[in-house]
Coordinates of C-alpha atoms in Angstrom, one line a residue:
M1 CA 133.2 131.8 160.3
G2 CA 133.2 133.9 157.1
V3 CA 131.6 133.8 154.2
T4 CA 132.4 131.1 151.9
I5 CA 131.8 130.1 148.0
Y6 CA 129.1 127.3 149.5
D7 CA 127.2 130.4 150.8
I8 CA 127.2 132.2 147.5
A9 CA 126.3 129.2 145.3
E10 CA 123.5 128.6 147.3
R11 CA 122.0 132.0 147.6
A12 CA 122.6 132.6 144.0
K13 CA 121.3 129.3 143.0
V14 CA 124.2 128.0 140.9
S15 CA 127.0 125.4 141.7
I16 CA 130.0 125.9 143.6
A17 CA 132.0 125.3 140.1
T18 CA 130.1 128.1 138.6
V19 CA 130.9 130.6 141.3
S20 CA 134.9 129.5 141.2
R21 CA 134.4 130.3 137.6
V22 CA 133.1 133.6 138.0
F23 CA 135.7 134.2 140.4
N24 CA 138.7 133.2 138.3
N25 CA 137.3 135.2 135.0
N26 CA 136.5 132.2 133.3
P27 CA 134.7 133.0 129.7
R28 CA 132.5 129.7 130.2
V29 CA 129.8 131.6 132.2
S30 CA 127.0 133.7 131.1
A31 CA 127.1 137.7 131.7
R32 CA 123.6 137.3 133.4
T33 CA 124.9 134.6 135.7
R34 CA 128.4 136.4 136.2
T35 CA 126.3 139.6 137.2
R36 CA 124.2 137.5 139.8
V37 CA 127.0 135.9 141.3
L38 CA 128.9 139.1 141.9
R39 CA 126.1 140.8 143.4
V40 CA 125.4 138.1 145.7
A41 CA 129.0 138.1 146.9
Q42 CA 128.9 141.8 147.3
E43 CA 125.9 141.7 149.5
L44 CA 127.4 138.9 151.4
G45 CA 130.8 140.7 152.0
Y46 CA 132.6 137.8 150.5
E47 CA 136.5 138.7 149.6
P48 CA 138.3 135.8 148.1
H49 CA 141.6 135.0 149.8
P50 CA 144.5 135.4 147.4
S51 CA 146.0 132.4 148.2
A52 CA 142.9 130.7 147.3
Q53 CA 142.6 132.5 144.1
S54 CA 146.4 131.5 142.9
L55 CA 145.5 127.7 143.8
A56 CA 142.8 128.2 141.2
R57 CA 144.5 129.7 138.3
R58 CA 147.5 127.5 139.3
K59 CA 149.3 130.9 139.4
P60 CA 151.6 131.8 142.7
S61 CA 150.4 134.8 144.5
L62 CA 153.0 135.0 147.0
V63 CA 156.8 136.2 146.7
S64 CA 159.4 135.2 149.1
A65 CA 161.8 136.9 150.8
V66 CA 165.3 135.0 152.1
I67 CA 166.7 137.1 154.9
P68 CA 169.2 136.4 157.2
M69 CA 168.8 137.9 160.8
V70 CA 165.3 138.9 160.3
T71 CA 165.4 140.7 163.8
N72 CA 168.2 143.0 162.6
F73 CA 167.2 146.8 162.4
F74 CA 168.2 147.3 158.9
F75 CA 166.2 144.2 157.7
M76 CA 163.0 145.5 159.5
E77 CA 163.1 149.2 158.3
V78 CA 163.6 147.3 154.5
L79 CA 160.8 145.0 155.1
K80 CA 158.4 147.8 155.8
G81 CA 159.1 149.2 152.2
L82 CA 158.6 145.9 150.7
Q83 CA 155.4 145.2 152.3
D84 CA 154.0 148.8 151.5
R85 CA 154.7 148.4 147.9
L86 CA 153.7 144.6 147.8
G87 CA 150.3 146.1 149.7
Q88 CA 149.3 147.7 146.3
S89 CA 149.9 144.6 144.3
E90 CA 148.3 141.2 144.1
F91 CA 151.0 139.4 146.1
D92 CA 151.4 138.6 149.5
L93 CA 154.9 138.3 151.1
L94 CA 156.5 134.9 152.6
V95 CA 159.5 135.7 154.6
H96 CA 162.1 132.8 155.0
S97 CA 164.7 133.7 157.7
A98 CA 168.1 132.0 157.6
R99 CA 169.8 131.9 161.1
T100 CA 173.3 131.6 159.6
M101 CA 174.8 132.0 155.9
D102 CA 174.7 127.9 155.7
E103 CA 170.9 127.7 156.1
V104 CA 170.7 130.5 153.0
G105 CA 170.8 127.7 150.4
T106 CA 167.8 125.6 152.3
Q107 CA 165.8 128.6 152.8
L108 CA 166.2 129.7 149.3
H109 CA 165.3 126.0 148.0
R110 CA 162.0 126.4 150.1
A111 CA 161.3 129.7 148.8
L112 CA 161.6 127.9 145.1
H113 CA 160.5 124.9 145.6
R114 CA 157.3 123.7 143.6
G115 CA 156.5 127.1 142.3
R116 CA 155.0 128.2 145.4
S117 CA 156.4 131.7 144.7
A118 CA 156.3 133.9 141.9
G119 CA 159.6 135.5 142.8
V120 CA 162.2 135.8 145.3
L121 CA 164.1 138.4 146.7
L122 CA 167.4 137.4 148.5
F123 CA 169.1 139.8 150.8
S124 CA 172.6 140.6 152.0
T125 CA 173.9 137.4 151.0
P126 CA 177.2 136.3 149.0
L127 CA 175.5 134.7 145.8
L128 CA 177.2 131.4 145.3
D129 CA 177.4 129.6 142.1
E130 CA 175.2 126.7 143.7
H131 CA 172.4 129.8 144.6
V132 CA 172.6 131.2 140.8
A133 CA 172.4 127.5 139.5
R134 CA 169.4 126.9 141.7
I135 CA 167.7 130.1 140.6
R136 CA 168.0 129.5 137.0
R137 CA 166.7 125.8 137.5
F138 CA 163.6 126.8 138.8
G139 CA 163.2 129.8 136.5
Q140 CA 161.8 132.0 138.9
S141 CA 162.3 136.1 138.8
A142 CA 164.8 137.0 141.6
V143 CA 165.8 140.5 142.7
L144 CA 168.9 140.7 145.1
V145 CA 168.7 143.4 148.1
D146 CA 172.0 144.7 149.7
C147 CA 174.1 142.3 147.4
S148 CA 174.5 142.2 143.7
H149 CA 175.0 139.9 140.8
P150 CA 175.1 140.8 137.1
E151 CA 172.5 138.1 136.0
F152 CA 169.9 139.5 138.6
D153 CA 168.2 142.7 139.4
S154 CA 169.7 144.4 142.5
V155 CA 169.1 147.1 144.9
F156 CA 172.2 147.7 147.2
M157 CA 174.1 150.1 149.2
N158 CA 177.6 151.2 148.4
N159 CA 178.7 150.0 151.9
E160 CA 182.5 150.3 150.7
E161 CA 182.0 153.8 149.9
G162 CA 180.1 154.4 153.4
G163 CA 183.0 152.6 155.3
Y164 CA 185.3 154.9 153.4
L165 CA 183.1 158.3 154.3
A166 CA 182.9 157.4 158.3
T167 CA 186.7 156.7 158.5
R168 CA 187.5 159.5 156.5
H169 CA 185.4 161.9 158.7
L170 CA 187.2 160.5 161.7
V171 CA 190.6 161.3 160.0
E172 CA 189.2 165.1 159.4
E173 CA 188.2 165.3 163.0
G174 CA 191.9 164.7 163.8
C175 CA 191.8 160.9 164.8
S176 CA 194.6 158.8 164.0
R177 CA 193.9 155.5 166.1
I178 CA 190.8 154.7 164.5
A179 CA 189.3 151.2 165.8
L180 CA 186.9 149.3 163.6
V181 CA 183.9 147.1 165.5
M182 CA 182.6 145.1 162.4
G183 CA 180.2 142.5 162.2
H184 CA 181.2 138.9 161.1
P185 CA 183.3 139.0 157.8
E186 CA 180.4 136.5 156.3
S187 CA 178.4 139.6 156.3
V188 CA 178.4 141.2 152.7
P189 CA 177.9 144.6 154.3
A190 CA 180.0 144.3 156.9
F191 CA 183.2 143.0 154.8
D192 CA 182.7 145.9 152.5
R193 CA 182.6 148.5 155.0
Y194 CA 185.8 147.0 156.6
R195 CA 187.2 147.6 153.0
G196 CA 186.0 151.1 152.8
Y197 CA 187.8 151.7 156.6
R198 CA 191.3 150.2 154.9
R199 CA 191.0 152.3 151.9
A200 CA 190.7 155.6 154.2
L201 CA 193.3 154.7 156.6
E202 CA 195.4 154.2 153.5
G203 CA 194.5 157.3 151.8
A204 CA 195.4 159.1 155.0
G205 CA 198.8 157.7 155.4
I206 CA 197.7 156.1 158.6
E207 CA 199.2 152.4 159.1
F208 CA 196.5 149.6 159.3
S209 CA 196.8 147.5 162.8
D210 CA 194.7 144.3 163.3
R211 CA 194.8 145.1 167.0
L212 CA 192.5 147.9 166.4
V213 CA 189.9 145.8 164.2
I214 CA 187.3 143.8 166.2
K215 CA 185.4 141.2 163.9
S216 CA 182.3 139.1 165.3
D217 CA 182.4 135.4 165.3
D218 CA 179.0 135.1 165.6
R219 CA 177.4 133.2 162.6
V220 CA 173.7 133.6 163.7
S221 CA 173.5 137.6 164.7
H222 CA 176.8 138.3 162.8
G223 CA 177.7 140.5 165.8
Y224 CA 174.8 143.1 165.2
T225 CA 174.1 143.7 168.5
E226 CA 174.7 146.0 171.5
A227 CA 176.5 143.3 173.3
F228 CA 178.9 142.6 170.8
G229 CA 179.7 146.4 170.2
R230 CA 180.3 146.5 174.3
D231 CA 182.5 143.7 174.4
A232 CA 184.3 144.8 171.5
M233 CA 184.9 148.3 173.1
A234 CA 185.8 146.7 176.3
G235 CA 188.6 144.8 174.4
L236 CA 190.0 147.9 172.6
L237 CA 190.2 149.8 176.0
E238 CA 193.0 147.3 176.6
V239 CA 194.9 148.3 173.6
R240 CA 197.9 150.7 174.2
P241 CA 197.9 153.3 173.0
R242 CA 194.5 153.5 173.2
P243 CA 192.2 154.2 170.3
D244 CA 190.7 158.1 169.6
A245 CA 187.9 157.1 167.5
V246 CA 185.7 153.9 166.9
F247 CA 183.8 153.1 163.8
A248 CA 180.9 150.6 164.4
T249 CA 179.5 148.8 161.2
S250 CA 175.9 149.3 162.8
D251 CA 174.2 151.9 165.2
V252 CA 173.5 149.1 167.2
Q253 CA 177.0 148.2 167.9
A254 CA 177.8 151.8 168.5
F255 CA 175.2 151.8 171.2
G256 CA 177.4 149.2 172.8
V257 CA 180.4 151.0 172.3
L258 CA 178.9 154.1 173.9
C259 CA 178.2 151.8 177.0
A260 CA 181.6 150.7 177.5
L261 CA 182.9 153.9 177.4
R262 CA 180.5 155.3 179.6
D263 CA 181.3 152.4 182.1
A264 CA 185.0 153.2 181.9
H265 CA 184.4 157.1 182.7
L266 CA 185.7 158.4 179.4
R267 CA 183.9 161.0 177.5
V268 CA 182.7 161.2 173.8
P269 CA 184.0 162.6 171.6
D270 CA 186.5 164.2 173.6
D271 CA 188.3 161.1 174.8
V272 CA 187.0 158.7 172.1
A273 CA 184.9 159.7 169.1
V274 CA 182.4 157.5 167.6
I275 CA 180.7 156.8 164.5
G276 CA 177.9 154.4 163.6
F277 CA 176.1 153.1 160.5
D278 CA 172.6 153.1 159.6
D279 CA 170.7 156.0 161.1
I280 CA 168.0 154.1 162.9
L281 CA 165.4 156.5 164.9
V282 CA 167.0 156.4 168.2
S283 CA 170.5 157.5 167.0
K284 CA 169.3 161.1 166.2
Y285 CA 168.1 161.3 170.0
I286 CA 171.4 160.2 171.4
G287 CA 173.5 162.4 169.1
L288 CA 175.4 159.3 167.3
S289 CA 177.0 160.4 164.0
T290 CA 176.5 157.8 161.4
L291 CA 176.0 156.7 157.9
Q292 CA 172.6 157.3 156.8
Q293 CA 171.0 154.4 154.8
P294 CA 167.6 155.0 153.1
M295 CA 166.4 151.4 154.5
Y296 CA 162.6 152.1 153.1
E297 CA 163.0 153.3 150.0
V298 CA 165.5 150.1 149.3
G299 CA 162.8 147.7 150.7
R300 CA 160.2 149.5 148.2
L301 CA 162.3 149.6 145.0
A302 CA 163.2 146.1 145.5
A303 CA 159.6 145.3 145.4
E304 CA 159.1 147.4 142.3
R305 CA 161.9 145.7 140.6
L306 CA 160.2 142.2 141.3
L307 CA 157.0 143.2 140.4
S308 CA 158.5 144.6 137.1
R309 CA 160.4 141.6 136.6
L310 CA 157.1 139.4 136.8
Q311 CA 155.6 141.6 134.0
D312 CA 158.7 141.2 131.8
P313 CA 160.8 138.4 132.6
D314 CA 163.0 138.9 129.7
R315 CA 164.0 142.8 130.3
V316 CA 167.9 143.6 130.9
P317 CA 168.9 143.4 134.8
A318 CA 168.6 146.7 136.2
H319 CA 171.0 147.7 139.1
T320 CA 170.5 150.5 141.5
V321 CA 173.2 151.5 144.0
F322 CA 172.5 153.9 146.9
L323 CA 175.3 156.0 148.3
P324 CA 175.0 156.3 152.4
R325 CA 175.1 160.0 153.5
L326 CA 177.3 161.2 156.3
V327 CA 175.2 162.5 159.3
R328 CA 177.4 164.5 161.9
R329 CA 176.4 164.8 165.3
I330 CA 177.8 165.2 168.8
S331 CA 179.6 161.8 169.1
S332 CA 182.4 162.6 166.5
D333 CA 182.2 166.4 166.6
L334 CA 185.8 167.1 167.5
H335 CA 187.0 169.6 164.8
S336 CA 184.4 172.5 165.8
R337 CA 185.1 171.7 169.5
R338 CA 181.4 172.7 170.2
S339 CA 180.6 170.2 172.7
S340 CA 181.5 170.8 176.5
E341 CA 182.4 168.2 178.8
T342 CA 178.7 168.2 180.2
E343 CA 177.4 167.7 176.4
S344 CA 179.8 165.1 175.7
M345 CA 179.1 163.1 178.3
T346 CA 175.4 163.4 177.7
I347 CA 175.0 160.6 174.7
V348 CA 176.4 158.1 176.9
N349 CA 174.4 159.0 179.9
L350 CA 171.1 158.7 177.8
L351 CA 172.0 155.1 177.2
G352 CA 170.9 154.3 181.0
S353 CA 173.1 153.4 184.1
S354 CA 175.7 151.1 184.2
D355 CA 173.6 148.4 185.8
A356 CA 171.2 148.4 183.1

């Protein structure tokens, strides 16, 4: 068992209440006693737990994050940045995971309830009036991540512009039947990327076709899975004439698209060009073109915004918008035709055999 304040009180020959006052900077302790207690605590290697300190001060030492689909690659990278920044502060992070958008309100209530958290970060969620009212009622600081509202600090990606850049890239490579494999429309990023896709087609004079858009109906994963990408591509291969390019709203979906193309013995990009969204680490190694998001930086800045808000609750809300960056790789490189047939098949072969 670790060292407790009882051990310190016994060694320093003071009461437990005195030890507690020392650790909470209570002025009702003499300098001599304070020095003795702190020296004993150091000798014993005692480190007060942040939660215990917060209870004594009646001041929360936690900040909460309400996140849908916590296992999503995007959120895991954002959380790294978030945790690294909070690790430099006095606050610990408590994550509330919402399995569906219907659960967001419940998890937000838990994050705000009874003042357990000093502030809350809300991820990738359409901010409903009831959410705004709840945050106002509890009076806690809030920062929005990957979504926005004029009343609260926000850090988000311009997902519509990202969808536009991805689709325009395929148009510039000479593609004209561009399919979209997208997450559930409830997902704010997925819907915004869909809007960018539509805008790019319109700008290029390409007629929009519902048959070339496959939307996930999964309200838990929102379709951000390899399995959904694979099934969606299998369905698109039944469309005639066949698509000559696919924009997937996440890299993980794009991996499934590549698997389906491999199973159909089609070459990438010669038969079908593919582009994803996120630029997770493995995308570089399989040659997947994508839209890069600074996920770690988003998390770190979101934590910085919340800490600043806690210091100055009355300051004007700040909004930071990141622009995704187009990363060109083999999977969509039709214009220069630099990929041979062997190179073209490499990106799908790297994903494993069709029996995997």
